[in-house]
Amino acid sequence: MMSAVAAGPAVTGLATGFSLILAIGAQNAFVLRQGLLRSHVFSLCLFCALSDALLIAGGVAGFGLIAKRLTWFPTVMSLAGAAFLLVYGAMKLREAWRGDYAMVLAGVSPTLWKTIAIAAAFTWLNPHVYLDTLGLIGAISTRYADTADKLRFGAGAVTASFVFFFSLGYASRFLAPIMQSAQAWRVLDLLIAVVMWSLAVALIGGL
């Protein structure tokens, strides 16, 4: 059994991971939507969690210090991320405007590879994910001089990502009973469009 001392870094990593990932964002909204469709949920949650794991590992390994030296990196990622969010938000707004949800209500969703491609864009074109994982988590991990403690901290943060994404993806199906009408899906897509555009404006405004 892990001692209280050894559990410290792991618990800190778990709490840090949850605190960073709980905010409603583009990636979370997409996972929620796919969860409601019950389509490619496992693959999508696994991809998002593994992506976080790679970034967290990079932050704990000290790559955050390298990222800070690339002064052009935040600007490029912000512009690319904002462009994608604006386009995706416009797509959701168009779907809400058209109101044609026959395929959605029938359970039809994008193919697995298209789903993963969209998730990849939400993940890797989001500059905040780099600030959170490579920057913040990397910075917090520096308080642990011992390599074993660093690994425990990183493992805790990675665990938070896995628990969150799989919980979001699979728990969202409990909302399915209230998503049996085109009107409900229209409201959801409108909310997603607002989230996407708000995030895009925030990214551009931060330049």
Tab-separated table of C-alpha atoms in Angstrom:
chain	number	residue	atom	x	y	z
A	1	MET	CA	0.000	0.000	0.000
A	2	MET	CA	1.304	3.419	-0.917
A	3	SER	CA	2.327	5.429	2.105
A	4	ALA	CA	0.883	8.863	2.815
A	5	VAL	CA	4.179	10.469	1.923
A	6	ALA	CA	4.388	8.648	-1.391
A	7	ALA	CA	0.741	9.427	-2.141
A	8	GLY	CA	1.318	13.171	-1.771
A	9	PRO	CA	2.662	13.861	-5.272
A	10	ALA	CA	0.090	11.528	-6.855
A	11	VAL	CA	-2.820	13.224	-5.101
A	12	THR	CA	-1.450	16.650	-6.022
A	13	GLY	CA	-1.136	15.554	-9.639
A	14	LEU	CA	-4.684	14.175	-9.622
A	15	ALA	CA	-6.121	17.375	-8.151
A	16	THR	CA	-4.119	19.549	-10.545
A	17	GLY	CA	-5.233	17.499	-13.534
A	18	PHE	CA	-8.908	17.714	-12.594
A	19	SER	CA	-8.743	21.438	-11.870
A	20	LEU	CA	-7.339	22.129	-15.340
A	21	ILE	CA	-9.579	19.805	-17.325
A	22	LEU	CA	-12.962	20.481	-15.724
A	23	ALA	CA	-13.462	23.795	-17.517
A	24	ILE	CA	-15.927	23.553	-20.414
A	25	GLY	CA	-13.959	23.694	-23.638
A	26	ALA	CA	-14.166	22.705	-27.280
A	27	GLN	CA	-12.693	19.263	-26.700
A	28	ASN	CA	-15.040	18.499	-23.815
A	29	ALA	CA	-18.069	19.677	-25.802
A	30	PHE	CA	-17.113	17.374	-28.666
A	31	VAL	CA	-16.677	14.377	-26.355
A	32	LEU	CA	-20.069	15.160	-24.816
A	33	ARG	CA	-21.734	15.257	-28.237
A	34	GLN	CA	-20.206	11.955	-29.337
A	35	GLY	CA	-21.175	10.441	-26.006
A	36	LEU	CA	-24.779	11.450	-26.622
A	37	LEU	CA	-24.577	9.800	-30.038
A	38	ARG	CA	-22.920	6.745	-28.441
A	39	SER	CA	-20.507	6.704	-31.362
A	40	HIS	CA	-16.767	5.936	-31.203
A	41	VAL	CA	-16.866	6.833	-27.505
A	42	PHE	CA	-14.103	4.503	-26.341
A	43	SER	CA	-11.697	5.409	-29.164
A	44	LEU	CA	-12.366	9.119	-28.748
A	45	CYS	CA	-11.909	9.090	-24.968
A	46	LEU	CA	-8.762	7.002	-25.309
A	47	PHE	CA	-7.314	9.393	-27.902
A	48	CYS	CA	-8.024	12.468	-25.753
A	49	ALA	CA	-6.623	10.851	-22.610
A	50	LEU	CA	-3.485	9.574	-24.370
A	51	SER	CA	-2.911	13.003	-25.935
A	52	ASP	CA	-3.085	14.557	-22.486
A	53	ALA	CA	-0.738	11.866	-21.169
A	54	LEU	CA	1.872	12.714	-23.823
A	55	LEU	CA	1.650	16.425	-23.085
A	56	ILE	CA	1.768	15.903	-19.331
A	57	ALA	CA	4.801	13.645	-19.724
A	58	GLY	CA	6.456	16.384	-21.739
A	59	GLY	CA	5.682	18.965	-19.076
A	60	VAL	CA	7.006	16.806	-16.244
A	61	ALA	CA	10.089	15.992	-18.289
A	62	GLY	CA	10.880	19.689	-18.503
A	63	PHE	CA	9.829	20.520	-22.050
A	64	GLY	CA	7.867	23.450	-20.677
A	65	LEU	CA	11.145	25.331	-20.335
A	66	ILE	CA	11.868	24.730	-24.009
A	67	ALA	CA	8.351	25.803	-25.049
A	68	LYS	CA	8.791	29.116	-23.230
A	69	ARG	CA	11.777	29.896	-25.434
A	70	LEU	CA	9.734	29.519	-28.622
A	71	THR	CA	8.228	32.999	-28.501
A	72	TRP	CA	6.363	32.516	-31.799
A	73	PHE	CA	4.656	29.310	-30.681
A	74	PRO	CA	1.710	30.791	-28.699
A	75	THR	CA	0.807	33.207	-31.513
A	76	VAL	CA	0.838	30.540	-34.236
A	77	MET	CA	-1.190	28.112	-32.139
A	78	SER	CA	-3.673	30.807	-31.144
A	79	LEU	CA	-4.321	31.823	-34.749
A	80	ALA	CA	-4.620	28.234	-35.964
A	81	GLY	CA	-6.833	27.279	-33.044
A	82	ALA	CA	-9.062	30.342	-33.434
A	83	ALA	CA	-9.510	29.663	-37.153
A	84	PHE	CA	-10.551	26.079	-36.507
A	85	LEU	CA	-12.939	27.050	-33.698
A	86	LEU	CA	-14.574	29.729	-35.857
A	87	VAL	CA	-15.129	27.281	-38.716
A	88	TYR	CA	-16.418	24.502	-36.468
A	89	GLY	CA	-18.684	26.940	-34.626
A	90	ALA	CA	-20.085	28.110	-37.971
A	91	MET	CA	-20.762	24.489	-38.929
A	92	LYS	CA	-22.710	23.904	-35.697
A	93	LEU	CA	-24.633	27.160	-36.217
A	94	ARG	CA	-25.542	26.094	-39.760
A	95	GLU	CA	-26.743	22.717	-38.492
A	96	ALA	CA	-28.861	24.428	-35.844
A	97	TRP	CA	-30.287	26.818	-38.444
A	98	ARG	CA	-31.175	24.016	-40.846
A	99	GLY	CA	-32.616	21.871	-38.064
A	100	ASP	CA	-32.195	18.657	-40.047
A	101	TYR	CA	-31.345	16.129	-37.330
A	102	ALA	CA	-32.851	13.018	-38.894
A	103	MET	CA	-29.455	11.320	-39.168
A	104	VAL	CA	-28.430	12.374	-35.670
A	105	LEU	CA	-31.666	11.074	-34.168
A	106	ALA	CA	-31.052	7.846	-36.065
A	107	GLY	CA	-27.658	7.575	-34.378
A	108	VAL	CA	-25.538	8.403	-37.429
A	109	SER	CA	-22.246	10.189	-36.699
A	110	PRO	CA	-18.926	10.907	-38.458
A	111	THR	CA	-16.646	7.976	-39.230
A	112	LEU	CA	-14.073	6.908	-36.666
A	113	TRP	CA	-11.178	8.573	-38.484
A	114	LYS	CA	-13.081	11.823	-39.009
A	115	THR	CA	-14.038	11.798	-35.330
A	116	ILE	CA	-10.399	11.320	-34.289
A	117	ALA	CA	-9.261	14.004	-36.748
A	118	ILE	CA	-11.675	16.534	-35.235
A	119	ALA	CA	-10.574	15.557	-31.726
A	120	ALA	CA	-6.929	15.953	-32.776
A	121	ALA	CA	-7.611	19.480	-33.992
A	122	PHE	CA	-9.427	20.381	-30.759
A	123	THR	CA	-6.513	18.979	-28.753
A	124	TRP	CA	-3.355	19.887	-30.607
A	125	LEU	CA	-4.493	23.252	-32.029
A	126	ASN	CA	-5.471	24.509	-28.593
A	127	PRO	CA	-2.688	26.699	-27.187
A	128	HIS	CA	-4.197	26.497	-23.700
A	129	VAL	CA	-3.494	22.781	-23.541
A	130	TYR	CA	0.207	23.536	-23.942
A	131	LEU	CA	0.095	26.221	-21.282
A	132	ASP	CA	-1.705	23.857	-18.900
A	133	THR	CA	0.364	20.726	-19.509
A	134	LEU	CA	3.804	21.811	-20.700
A	135	GLY	CA	3.686	25.034	-18.723
A	136	LEU	CA	1.652	24.800	-15.525
A	137	ILE	CA	1.938	21.073	-14.821
A	138	GLY	CA	5.592	21.218	-15.819
A	139	ALA	CA	6.158	24.123	-13.434
A	140	ILE	CA	4.385	22.423	-10.517
A	141	SER	CA	6.367	19.232	-11.088
A	142	THR	CA	9.604	21.138	-10.429
A	143	ARG	CA	8.776	21.226	-6.715
A	144	TYR	CA	9.631	17.530	-6.639
A	145	ALA	CA	13.355	16.997	-6.785
A	146	ASP	CA	13.062	13.228	-6.518
A	147	THR	CA	12.430	11.460	-9.846
A	148	ALA	CA	10.031	8.985	-8.225
A	149	ASP	CA	7.933	11.848	-6.860
A	150	LYS	CA	7.875	13.505	-10.290
A	151	LEU	CA	6.609	10.251	-11.790
A	152	ARG	CA	3.909	9.948	-9.125
A	153	PHE	CA	2.809	13.526	-9.744
A	154	GLY	CA	2.669	12.949	-13.497
A	155	ALA	CA	0.803	9.666	-13.022
A	156	GLY	CA	-1.774	11.448	-10.884
A	157	ALA	CA	-2.354	14.113	-13.548
A	158	VAL	CA	-2.611	11.472	-16.288
A	159	THR	CA	-5.086	9.491	-14.191
A	160	ALA	CA	-7.271	12.599	-13.892
A	161	SER	CA	-7.434	12.861	-17.689
A	162	PHE	CA	-8.389	9.216	-18.153
A	163	VAL	CA	-11.056	9.358	-15.433
A	164	PHE	CA	-12.509	12.618	-16.731
A	165	PHE	CA	-12.737	11.777	-20.434
A	166	PHE	CA	-14.152	8.296	-19.965
A	167	SER	CA	-16.618	9.580	-17.369
A	168	LEU	CA	-17.735	12.397	-19.672
A	169	GLY	CA	-18.004	10.146	-22.712
A	170	TYR	CA	-19.968	7.368	-21.062
A	171	ALA	CA	-21.958	9.333	-18.472
A	172	SER	CA	-23.349	11.642	-21.166
A	173	ARG	CA	-25.540	8.787	-22.406
A	174	PHE	CA	-27.726	9.339	-19.342
A	175	LEU	CA	-28.769	12.593	-21.010
A	176	ALA	CA	-29.955	10.654	-24.064
A	177	PRO	CA	-33.632	10.559	-22.969
A	178	ILE	CA	-33.851	14.356	-23.216
A	179	MET	CA	-32.017	14.406	-26.563
A	180	GLN	CA	-34.703	12.614	-28.522
A	181	SER	CA	-35.925	15.663	-30.425
A	182	ALA	CA	-34.495	17.892	-33.121
A	183	GLN	CA	-35.159	20.915	-30.896
A	184	ALA	CA	-32.936	19.534	-28.126
A	185	TRP	CA	-30.079	18.926	-30.566
A	186	ARG	CA	-30.573	22.394	-32.031
A	187	VAL	CA	-30.150	23.944	-28.576
A	188	LEU	CA	-27.034	21.825	-27.951
A	189	ASP	CA	-25.463	22.845	-31.272
A	190	LEU	CA	-26.231	26.503	-30.585
A	191	LEU	CA	-24.533	26.213	-27.192
A	192	ILE	CA	-21.546	24.474	-28.784
A	193	ALA	CA	-21.297	27.217	-31.428
A	194	VAL	CA	-21.316	29.882	-28.693
A	195	VAL	CA	-18.590	28.012	-26.780
A	196	MET	CA	-16.447	27.649	-29.913
A	197	TRP	CA	-16.748	31.290	-30.924
A	198	SER	CA	-16.192	32.527	-27.369
A	199	LEU	CA	-12.997	30.498	-27.181
A	200	ALA	CA	-11.903	31.801	-30.587
A	201	VAL	CA	-12.463	35.410	-29.523
A	202	ALA	CA	-10.571	34.768	-26.298
A	203	LEU	CA	-7.637	33.310	-28.243
A	204	ILE	CA	-7.486	36.234	-30.672
A	205	GLY	CA	-7.976	38.763	-27.875
A	206	GLY	CA	-5.042	37.309	-25.995
A	207	LEU	CA	-2.565	37.986	-28.813
